[in-house]
Structure formats: C-alpha cells, structure tokens
Short mmCIF file of C-alpha atoms in Angstrom, two decimals:
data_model
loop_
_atom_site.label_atom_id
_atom_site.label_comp_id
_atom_site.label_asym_id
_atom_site.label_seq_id
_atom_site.Cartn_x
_atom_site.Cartn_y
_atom_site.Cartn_z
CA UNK A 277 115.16 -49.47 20.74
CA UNK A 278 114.66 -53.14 22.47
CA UNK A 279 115.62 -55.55 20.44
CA UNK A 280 115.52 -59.35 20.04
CA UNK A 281 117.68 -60.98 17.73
CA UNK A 282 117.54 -64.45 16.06
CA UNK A 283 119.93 -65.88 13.46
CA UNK A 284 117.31 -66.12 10.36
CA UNK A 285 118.53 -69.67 8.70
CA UNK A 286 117.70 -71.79 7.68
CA UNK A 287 118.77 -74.32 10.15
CA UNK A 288 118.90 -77.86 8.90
CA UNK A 289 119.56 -81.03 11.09
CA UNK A 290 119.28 -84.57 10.46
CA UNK A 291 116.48 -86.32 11.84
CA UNK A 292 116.88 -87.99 15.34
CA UNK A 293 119.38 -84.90 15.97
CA UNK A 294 119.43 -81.71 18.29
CA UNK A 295 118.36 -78.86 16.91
CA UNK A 296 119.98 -75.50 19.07
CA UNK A 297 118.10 -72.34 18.03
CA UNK A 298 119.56 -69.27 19.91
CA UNK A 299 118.21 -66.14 20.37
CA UNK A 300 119.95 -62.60 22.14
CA UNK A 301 117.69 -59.55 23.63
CA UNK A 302 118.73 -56.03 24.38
CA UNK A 303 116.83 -55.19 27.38
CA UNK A 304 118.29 -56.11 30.61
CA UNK A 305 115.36 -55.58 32.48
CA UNK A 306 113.53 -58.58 30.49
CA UNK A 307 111.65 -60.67 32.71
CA UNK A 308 109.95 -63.32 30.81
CA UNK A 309 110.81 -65.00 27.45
CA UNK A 310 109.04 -67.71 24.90
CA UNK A 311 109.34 -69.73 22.52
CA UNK A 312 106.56 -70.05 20.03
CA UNK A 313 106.70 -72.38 16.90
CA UNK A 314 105.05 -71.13 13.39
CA UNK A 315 104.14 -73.71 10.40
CA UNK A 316 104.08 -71.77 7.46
CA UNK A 317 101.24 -69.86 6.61
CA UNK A 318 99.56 -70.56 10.01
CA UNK A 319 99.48 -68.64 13.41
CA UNK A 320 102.61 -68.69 16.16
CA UNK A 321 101.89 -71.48 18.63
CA UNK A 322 103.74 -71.19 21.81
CA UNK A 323 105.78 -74.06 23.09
CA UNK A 324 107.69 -72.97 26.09
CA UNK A 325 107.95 -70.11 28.09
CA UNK A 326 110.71 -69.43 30.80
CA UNK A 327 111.18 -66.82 33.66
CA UNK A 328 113.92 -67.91 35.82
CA UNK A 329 117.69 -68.64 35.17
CA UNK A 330 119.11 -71.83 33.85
CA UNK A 331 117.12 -74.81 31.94
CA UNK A 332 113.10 -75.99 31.83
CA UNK A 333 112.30 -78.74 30.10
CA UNK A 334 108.95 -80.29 28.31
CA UNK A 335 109.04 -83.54 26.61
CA UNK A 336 111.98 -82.90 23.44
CA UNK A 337 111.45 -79.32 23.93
CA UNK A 338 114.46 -77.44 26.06
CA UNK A 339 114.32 -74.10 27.35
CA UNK A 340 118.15 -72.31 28.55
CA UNK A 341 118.10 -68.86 30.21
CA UNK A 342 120.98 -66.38 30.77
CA UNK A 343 120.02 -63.30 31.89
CA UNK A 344 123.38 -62.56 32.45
CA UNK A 345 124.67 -62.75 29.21
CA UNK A 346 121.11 -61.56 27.64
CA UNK A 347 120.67 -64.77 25.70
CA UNK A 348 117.79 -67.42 25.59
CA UNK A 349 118.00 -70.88 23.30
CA UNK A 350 115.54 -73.49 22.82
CA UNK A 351 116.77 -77.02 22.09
CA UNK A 352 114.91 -80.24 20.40
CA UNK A 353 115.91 -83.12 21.03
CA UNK A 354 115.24 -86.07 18.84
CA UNK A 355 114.32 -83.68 16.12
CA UNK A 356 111.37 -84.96 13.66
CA UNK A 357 110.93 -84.02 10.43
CA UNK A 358 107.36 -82.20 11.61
CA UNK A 359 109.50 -79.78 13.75
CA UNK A 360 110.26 -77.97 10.51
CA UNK A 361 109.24 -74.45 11.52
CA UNK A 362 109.85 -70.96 11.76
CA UNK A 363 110.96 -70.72 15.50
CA UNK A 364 109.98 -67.31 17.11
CA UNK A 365 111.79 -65.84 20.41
CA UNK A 366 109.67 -63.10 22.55
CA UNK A 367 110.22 -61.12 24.89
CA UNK A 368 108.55 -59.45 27.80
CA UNK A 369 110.30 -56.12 27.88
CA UNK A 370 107.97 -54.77 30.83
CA UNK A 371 104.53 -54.25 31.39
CA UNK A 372 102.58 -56.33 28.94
CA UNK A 373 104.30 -55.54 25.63
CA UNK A 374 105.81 -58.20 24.01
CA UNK A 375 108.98 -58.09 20.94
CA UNK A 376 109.34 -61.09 19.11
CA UNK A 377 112.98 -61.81 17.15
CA UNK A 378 112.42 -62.23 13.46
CA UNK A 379 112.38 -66.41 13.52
CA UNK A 380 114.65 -68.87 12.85
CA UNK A 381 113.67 -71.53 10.03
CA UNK A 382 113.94 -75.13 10.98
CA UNK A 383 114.39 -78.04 8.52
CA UNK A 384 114.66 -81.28 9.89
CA UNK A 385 116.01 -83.38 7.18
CA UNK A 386 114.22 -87.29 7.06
CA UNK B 86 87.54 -74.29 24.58
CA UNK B 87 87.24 -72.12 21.98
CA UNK B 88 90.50 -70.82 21.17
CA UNK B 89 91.29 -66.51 19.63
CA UNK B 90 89.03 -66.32 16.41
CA UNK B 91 89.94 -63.77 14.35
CA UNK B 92 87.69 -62.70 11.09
CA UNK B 93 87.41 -62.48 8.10
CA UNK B 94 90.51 -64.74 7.11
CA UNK B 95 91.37 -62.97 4.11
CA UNK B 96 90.07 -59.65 3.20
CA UNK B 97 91.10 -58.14 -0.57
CA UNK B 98 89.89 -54.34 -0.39
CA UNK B 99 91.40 -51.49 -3.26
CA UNK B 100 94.11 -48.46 -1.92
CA UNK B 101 92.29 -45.57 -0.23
CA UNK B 102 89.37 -48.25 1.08
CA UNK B 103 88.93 -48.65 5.00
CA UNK B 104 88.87 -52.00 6.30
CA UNK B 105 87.80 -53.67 9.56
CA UNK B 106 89.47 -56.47 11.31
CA UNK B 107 87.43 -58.44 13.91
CA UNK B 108 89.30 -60.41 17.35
CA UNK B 109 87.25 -62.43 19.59
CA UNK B 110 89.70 -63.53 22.46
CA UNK B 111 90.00 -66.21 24.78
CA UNK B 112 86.79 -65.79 27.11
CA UNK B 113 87.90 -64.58 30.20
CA UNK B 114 91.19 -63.41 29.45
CA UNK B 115 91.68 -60.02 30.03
CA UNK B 116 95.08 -58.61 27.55
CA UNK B 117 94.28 -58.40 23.73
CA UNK B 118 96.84 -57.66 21.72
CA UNK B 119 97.19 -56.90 17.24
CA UNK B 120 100.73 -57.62 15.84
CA UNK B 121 101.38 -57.03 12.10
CA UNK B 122 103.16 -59.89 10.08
CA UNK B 123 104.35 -59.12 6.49
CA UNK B 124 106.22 -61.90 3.91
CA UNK B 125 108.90 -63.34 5.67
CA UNK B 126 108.77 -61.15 8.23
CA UNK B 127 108.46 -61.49 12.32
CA UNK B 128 105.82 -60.29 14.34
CA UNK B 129 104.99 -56.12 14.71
CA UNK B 130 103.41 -54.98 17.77
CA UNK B 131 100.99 -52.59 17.34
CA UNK B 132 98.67 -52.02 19.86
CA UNK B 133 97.44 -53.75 23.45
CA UNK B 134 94.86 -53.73 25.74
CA UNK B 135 95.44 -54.92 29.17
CA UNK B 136 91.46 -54.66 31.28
CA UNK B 137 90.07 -50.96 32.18
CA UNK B 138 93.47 -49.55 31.75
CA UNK B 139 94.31 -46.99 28.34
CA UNK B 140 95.61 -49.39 25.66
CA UNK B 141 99.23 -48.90 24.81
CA UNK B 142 99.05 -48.06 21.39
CA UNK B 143 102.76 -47.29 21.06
CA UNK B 144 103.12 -49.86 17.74
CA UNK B 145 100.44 -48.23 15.02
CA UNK B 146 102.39 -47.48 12.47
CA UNK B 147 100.45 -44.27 11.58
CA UNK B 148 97.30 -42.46 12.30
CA UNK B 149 95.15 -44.42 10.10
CA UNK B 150 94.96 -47.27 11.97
CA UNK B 151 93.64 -47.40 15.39
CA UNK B 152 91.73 -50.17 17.23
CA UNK B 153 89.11 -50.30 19.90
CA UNK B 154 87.79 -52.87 22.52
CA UNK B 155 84.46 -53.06 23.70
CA UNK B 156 83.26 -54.37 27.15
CA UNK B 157 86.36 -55.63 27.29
CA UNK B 158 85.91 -58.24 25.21
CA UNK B 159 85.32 -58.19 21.24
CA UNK B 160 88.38 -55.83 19.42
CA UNK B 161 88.21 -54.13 16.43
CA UNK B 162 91.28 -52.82 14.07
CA UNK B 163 90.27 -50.10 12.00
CA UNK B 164 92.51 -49.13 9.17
CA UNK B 165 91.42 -46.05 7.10
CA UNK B 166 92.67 -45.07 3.49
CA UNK B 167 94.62 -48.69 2.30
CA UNK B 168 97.83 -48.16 1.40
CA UNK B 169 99.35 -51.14 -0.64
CA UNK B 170 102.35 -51.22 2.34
CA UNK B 171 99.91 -52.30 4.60
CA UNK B 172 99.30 -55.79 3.27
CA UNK B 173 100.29 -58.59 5.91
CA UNK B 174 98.44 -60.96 8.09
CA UNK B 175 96.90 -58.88 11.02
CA UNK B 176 97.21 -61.70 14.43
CA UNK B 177 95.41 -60.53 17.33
CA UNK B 178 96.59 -62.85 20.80
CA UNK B 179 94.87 -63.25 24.28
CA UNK B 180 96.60 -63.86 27.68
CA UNK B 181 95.24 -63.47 31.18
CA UNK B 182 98.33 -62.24 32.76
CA UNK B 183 98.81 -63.37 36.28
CA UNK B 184 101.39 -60.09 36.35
CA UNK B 185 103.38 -58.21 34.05
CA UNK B 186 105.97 -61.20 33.94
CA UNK B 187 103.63 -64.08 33.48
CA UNK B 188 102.08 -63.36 30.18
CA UNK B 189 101.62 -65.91 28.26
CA UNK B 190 99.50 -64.83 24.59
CA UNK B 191 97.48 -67.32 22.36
CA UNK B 192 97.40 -66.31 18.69
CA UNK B 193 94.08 -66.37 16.55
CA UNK B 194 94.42 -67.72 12.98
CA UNK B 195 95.07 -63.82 11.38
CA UNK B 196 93.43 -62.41 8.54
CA UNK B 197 95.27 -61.99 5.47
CA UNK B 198 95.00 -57.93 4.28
CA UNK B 199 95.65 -57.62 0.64
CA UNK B 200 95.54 -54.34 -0.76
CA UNK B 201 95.51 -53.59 -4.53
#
C-alpha cells in the first residue's frame, strides 16, 4: 500500500513566523510531489509542485525535497493569518495516479 | 479561463437512490480524475482517465459506482443504490500532463453527496 503521511495538527504559529509542514511517502519510486492548500469547505488549490532534489521557492511559499530520505516539507515564510489552511501533500506514485496525505491544519495566530 | 466546473454543488438523494455527478474539465486538458473527500478526511482516489487510454479505475470503492467520459471531454460519476457511507464531497481535477511526472491537477468546486 503507498502511502503518504502528514502529521494532522493543528499547527499554530504566530503571525510574521515560519510555518514548517512536513510530509513522508512510502514509495521510492515517487517522482513528483505537491503541495496544495484547502480553505475549509472549499476545493484543494495547488501552491507548489516539485520534481527534483533540494529547495524551489515562490514568493513565502518553500518547497524541500529528499528523495533520499522519502520526505517532502513546505515552508511559509512570513506566515499571515489568511494562510490558515488544511495543507495537503500528493504524490505521483507512477503513471498518472496521484495519493494525497491526510492534511495538516494551519492556524496562523494574529 | 474557465476553470473545472463540477455540478450540481450539493445533491440530497434517499439510500437505495442512484445519483449522477457531472465534471466539465479544463478545455484542452486531457487527464480527468474523481477523488472522494469525507468530514475531516483527505482526498480518495477513485478513478482516472488519462486521453484514449482505459481509465484506471483501481479507487471505486465498490461496484456501484463507476464513471464514464465522453469524447474525451465531459465525465460522469454514476453511483447506483445510495448507501448513507457514501456521503462526502465528490472533486473531480484536470491536468494536461506533459508526462507521467509532470502532472499537475486543478480541482473543481465538488459537489456535496448527502445521503439520508
């Protein structure tokens, strides 16, 4: 069974902080990963997506891949108090399916 | 442009009814996928369609659900006989894959199944 695991939270920062939101897959074969941000009671809306080892950034938004130790985080910097979020990891296990971690919920404190 | 439209957004039907779920993807894009959300939960896969090829439909939970796609465009999600456990926001999602790596899906807003 692939798997894709996320620490459920909630995970509360102070505003102006950096939120780390970590997320660990099964399937070493994995070749693409997101991130995709869900406001309650509305649709996921990806953010980031990243394919290659190491860090890709987009405006607060940081994306940190591992495939060596199987683990992919996203970071926010400068976090806002609209950030608060469930925060989904996916991954592309091969071919076109997609498993997405359970979420993480983010609560940026004003 | 447009954006995945999904309909109807909320759909109340009564156990043992059969219900139809509507996804309009992204126009051109060529992968359509249906994931299952409950309360609280993440996202369940349960079927794709990737162009010409046989959808993998590896994710329905049971064989009362299935899902078709017509000229490779509109989808359908057909569940027969309600069950109450099948309540959850149905998301459909469009990509146009360059390859199987670089997939990136857009979700529609969902429709919100509640069965009595």
């Amino acid at each position: 069974q692939k798997e894709v695991e996320q620490n459920s939270g909630p995970l509360s920062v102070p505003e102006g902080a950096i939120a780390s939101l970590n997320c660990t897959y099964s399937d070493r074969g994995s070749q693409s990963f997101f991130w995709y941000r869900q406001y309650s009671g509305k649709s996921p809306e990806l953010i980031m997506s990243i394919y290659s080892n190491g860090d890709k950034e987009d405006g607060r938004f940081t994306a940190q891949l591992n495939k060596a130790s199987q683990y992919v985080s996203l970071l926010i910097r400068d976090s806002q108090p609209s950030d608060s979020a469930t925060y989904l990891c996916a991954v592309n296990t091969g071919g076109f399916k997609t498993i997405f971690g359970a979420g993480t919920r983010l609560f940026v404190k004003a | 442009g447009a954006g995945v439209s999904q309909s109807p957004s909320n759909k109340v039907t009564e156990k043992g009814k059969d219900v139809e779920l509507r996804c309009d993807p992204i126009s051109g894009h060529t992968a359509l996928y249906w994931y299952r959300q409950s309360l609280g939960q993440g996202l369940e896969f349960l079927i794709y369609f990737q162009g010409n090829s046989a959808p993998d439909k590896s994710g329905l939970p049971s064989d009362r659900f299935s899902a078709e796609r017509t000229g490779g465009s509109v989808s359908t999600l057909t569940i027969q006989r309600t069950q109450q456990e099948d309540s959850a926001v149905y998301l459909c999602a469009s990509s146009l894959p360059r390859d199987r790596v670089y997939n990136e899906q857009f979700f529609g807003p969902g429709t919100r199944l509640t069965v009595l």
